[in-house]
Coordinates of N, CA and C in Angstrom, one line a residue:
M1 N 29.5 131.7 64.9 CA 29.8 132.2 66.3 C 28.9 133.4 66.5
R2 N 28.7 133.8 67.7 CA 28.0 135.0 68.1 C 28.9 136.2 67.9
L3 N 28.2 137.3 67.7 CA 29.0 138.6 67.5 C 29.7 138.9 68.8
T4 N 29.2 138.5 70.0 CA 29.9 138.7 71.2 C 31.2 137.9 71.3
D5 N 31.4 136.8 70.6 CA 32.5 136.0 70.6 C 33.5 136.3 69.5
L6 N 33.2 137.2 68.6 CA 34.0 137.6 67.4 C 35.3 138.3 68.0
P7 N 36.5 137.9 67.6 CA 37.7 138.6 68.0 C 37.6 140.0 67.5
L8 N 38.3 140.9 68.2 CA 38.3 142.3 67.8 C 39.0 142.4 66.5
R9 N 38.6 143.4 65.6 CA 39.2 143.7 64.3 C 39.1 142.5 63.3
Q10 N 38.3 141.5 63.6 CA 38.1 140.4 62.7 C 36.9 140.6 61.8
P11 N 37.1 140.9 60.5 CA 35.9 141.1 59.6 C 35.1 139.9 59.5
A12 N 33.8 140.1 59.5 CA 32.8 139.0 59.4 C 31.6 139.4 58.7
Y13 N 30.7 138.5 58.5 CA 29.4 138.8 57.9 C 28.3 138.2 58.8
V14 N 27.2 138.9 58.8 CA 26.0 138.5 59.6 C 25.4 137.3 58.9
D15 N 25.3 136.2 59.6 CA 24.8 135.0 59.0 C 23.3 134.8 59.4
L16 N 23.0 135.1 60.6 CA 21.6 135.0 61.1 C 21.4 135.9 62.3
I17 N 20.2 136.5 62.4 CA 19.8 137.3 63.5 C 18.5 136.7 64.1
D18 N 18.6 136.4 65.4 CA 17.5 135.9 66.2 C 16.5 137.0 66.5
W19 N 15.6 137.4 65.6 CA 14.7 138.5 65.8 C 13.8 138.2 66.9
A20 N 13.5 137.0 67.3 CA 12.6 136.7 68.4 C 13.2 137.0 69.7
A21 N 14.5 137.1 69.8 CA 15.2 137.5 71.0 C 15.2 139.0 71.3
L22 N 14.7 139.7 70.3 CA 14.7 141.2 70.4 C 13.3 141.7 70.4
T23 N 13.1 142.8 71.1 CA 11.7 143.4 71.0 C 11.6 144.0 69.6
P24 N 10.3 144.3 69.2 CA 10.1 144.9 67.9 C 10.9 146.2 67.7
S25 N 10.9 147.0 68.7 CA 11.6 148.3 68.6 C 13.1 148.1 68.5
E26 N 13.7 147.1 69.2 CA 15.1 146.8 69.2 C 15.5 146.3 67.8
G27 N 14.6 145.4 67.3 CA 14.8 144.9 65.9 C 14.8 146.0 64.9
Q28 N 13.8 146.9 65.0 CA 13.7 148.0 64.0 C 14.9 148.9 64.1
R29 N 15.4 149.1 65.3 CA 16.6 150.0 65.4 C 17.8 149.3 64.7
L30 N 18.0 148.0 65.0 CA 19.1 147.3 64.3 C 19.0 147.3 62.8
R31 N 17.8 147.2 62.3 CA 17.5 147.2 60.8 C 17.9 148.6 60.3
E32 N 17.5 149.7 61.1 CA 17.9 151.0 60.6 C 19.4 151.3 60.6
Y33 N 20.1 150.6 61.4 CA 21.6 150.7 61.4 C 22.2 149.9 60.3
G34 N 21.4 149.1 59.6 CA 21.9 148.3 58.5 C 22.2 146.9 58.8
L35 N 21.8 146.4 60.0 CA 22.1 145.1 60.4 C 21.0 144.2 59.8
C36 N 21.5 143.3 58.9 CA 20.6 142.3 58.3 C 21.5 141.1 57.9
E37 N 20.9 140.0 57.5 CA 21.7 138.9 57.0 C 22.6 139.3 55.8
G38 N 23.9 139.0 55.9 CA 24.8 139.4 54.8 C 25.6 140.6 55.0
A39 N 25.2 141.5 56.0 CA 25.9 142.7 56.3 C 27.3 142.5 56.8
S40 N 28.2 143.3 56.5 CA 29.6 143.2 57.0 C 29.6 143.8 58.4
V41 N 30.3 143.1 59.3 CA 30.5 143.6 60.7 C 31.9 143.4 61.1
E42 N 32.3 144.2 62.1 CA 33.6 144.0 62.7 C 33.5 144.6 64.2
A43 N 33.9 143.7 65.1 CA 33.9 144.2 66.5 C 35.1 145.0 66.8
L44 N 34.9 146.3 67.2 CA 36.0 147.2 67.4 C 36.5 147.3 68.9
H45 N 35.5 147.3 69.8 CA 35.8 147.5 71.2 C 34.8 146.9 72.1
H46 N 35.2 146.3 73.2 CA 34.3 145.9 74.3 C 34.4 146.9 75.4
G47 N 33.3 147.5 75.8 CA 33.3 148.5 76.8 C 32.9 147.9 78.2
G48 N 32.9 148.8 79.2 CA 32.5 148.4 80.5 C 33.6 147.7 81.3
F49 N 33.3 147.2 82.5 CA 34.2 146.6 83.4 C 34.6 145.2 82.8
L50 N 35.9 145.0 82.6 CA 36.4 143.7 82.0 C 35.9 143.4 80.7
G51 N 35.5 144.4 79.9 CA 35.0 144.2 78.6 C 33.6 143.5 78.5
K52 N 32.8 143.6 79.5 CA 31.5 142.9 79.6 C 30.4 143.9 79.3
G53 N 30.7 145.1 78.8 CA 29.6 146.1 78.6 C 29.2 146.1 77.1
P54 N 28.8 147.2 76.6 CA 28.4 147.4 75.2 C 29.6 147.1 74.3
I55 N 29.2 146.8 73.0 CA 30.2 146.5 72.0 C 30.2 147.5 70.9
A56 N 31.3 148.1 70.6 CA 31.4 149.0 69.5 C 31.6 148.2 68.2
C57 N 30.8 148.3 67.2 CA 30.9 147.5 66.0 C 30.9 148.4 64.8
K58 N 31.6 148.0 63.8 CA 31.5 148.6 62.5 C 30.5 147.8 61.7
V59 N 29.5 148.5 61.2 CA 28.5 147.8 60.3 C 28.5 148.5 59.0
G60 N 29.1 147.9 58.0 CA 29.3 148.5 56.7 C 30.4 149.6 56.9
R61 N 30.0 150.9 56.7 CA 30.9 152.0 56.9 C 30.6 152.8 58.2
M62 N 29.6 152.4 58.9 CA 29.2 153.1 60.1 C 29.6 152.4 61.4
T63 N 30.0 153.1 62.4 CA 30.3 152.6 63.7 C 29.2 152.8 64.7
I64 N 28.7 151.7 65.3 CA 27.6 151.8 66.3 C 28.0 151.1 67.6
A65 N 27.3 151.4 68.6 CA 27.5 150.7 69.9 C 26.2 149.9 70.2
M66 N 26.3 148.7 70.6 CA 25.1 147.9 70.8 C 25.3 147.2 72.2
R67 N 24.2 146.9 72.8 CA 24.1 146.2 74.0 C 24.6 144.7 73.8
R68 N 25.2 144.2 74.8 CA 25.7 142.8 74.7 C 24.6 141.8 74.4
N69 N 23.5 142.0 75.0 CA 22.4 141.0 74.7 C 21.9 141.1 73.3
H70 N 22.0 142.3 72.6 CA 21.6 142.4 71.2 C 22.7 141.7 70.4
A71 N 23.9 141.9 70.7 CA 25.0 141.3 69.9 C 24.9 139.8 70.1
A72 N 24.5 139.2 71.2 CA 24.4 137.8 71.4 C 23.3 137.2 70.5
A73 N 22.4 138.0 70.0 CA 21.3 137.5 69.1 C 21.8 137.5 67.6
I74 N 23.0 137.9 67.4 CA 23.5 137.9 66.0 C 24.6 136.9 65.8
T75 N 24.4 136.0 64.8 CA 25.4 135.0 64.5 C 26.1 135.5 63.3
V76 N 27.5 135.4 63.4 CA 28.3 135.9 62.3 C 29.2 134.7 61.8
R77 N 29.7 134.9 60.6 CA 30.7 134.0 60.0 C 31.8 134.8 59.4
T78 N 33.0 134.2 59.4 CA 34.1 134.8 58.8 C 34.3 134.2 57.4
G79 N 35.0 134.8 56.5 CA 35.2 134.2 55.2 C 34.4 134.9 54.1
P80 N 34.0 134.2 53.1 CA 33.4 134.8 52.0 C 32.0 135.5 52.3
E81 N 31.7 136.5 51.5 CA 30.5 137.3 51.8 C 29.2 136.4 51.7
T82 N 29.1 135.5 50.7 CA 28.0 134.7 50.6 C 28.5 133.2 50.6
P83 N 27.7 132.3 51.2 CA 28.1 130.9 51.1 C 28.2 130.4 49.7
G84 N 29.3 129.8 49.4 CA 29.5 129.3 48.0 C 30.2 130.2 47.1
S85 N 30.4 131.5 47.5 CA 31.0 132.5 46.6 C 32.5 132.1 46.3
E86 N 33.1 131.3 47.1 CA 34.5 130.9 46.8 C 34.5 130.0 45.7
Y87 N 33.4 129.4 45.2 CA 33.3 128.5 44.1 C 32.7 129.2 42.9
G88 N 32.5 130.5 42.9 CA 32.0 131.2 41.8 C 30.5 131.0 41.6
A89 N 29.8 130.6 42.7 CA 28.4 130.4 42.6 C 27.6 131.7 42.7

C-alpha cells in the first residue's frame, strides 16, 4: 500500500520508493531523512483541509512532514521488517 493509505499510528516498513516520481533534489532530501527501502515508518497526522495536505510521519526515531505526492511515491508494508524474517531466514 502507499504511505498515503497507511492508517494513522500503524507501524510499517518501506518496501519500495519510486525514485523516478521524484526530482533528484526531492529524492536526496528523503534519503537525508533516512527514507530508504526497509526503513520503519508510521503516519502520525494528515494535515490540511480534510486531511488532504502534508503527512507527518515518524521515520525511525525522527518525525518529518512530507508532501502528499512524495508519500504517494512510497510503498509500505506492515508486518515483519524483512520479507521471510518470520521464518528465521
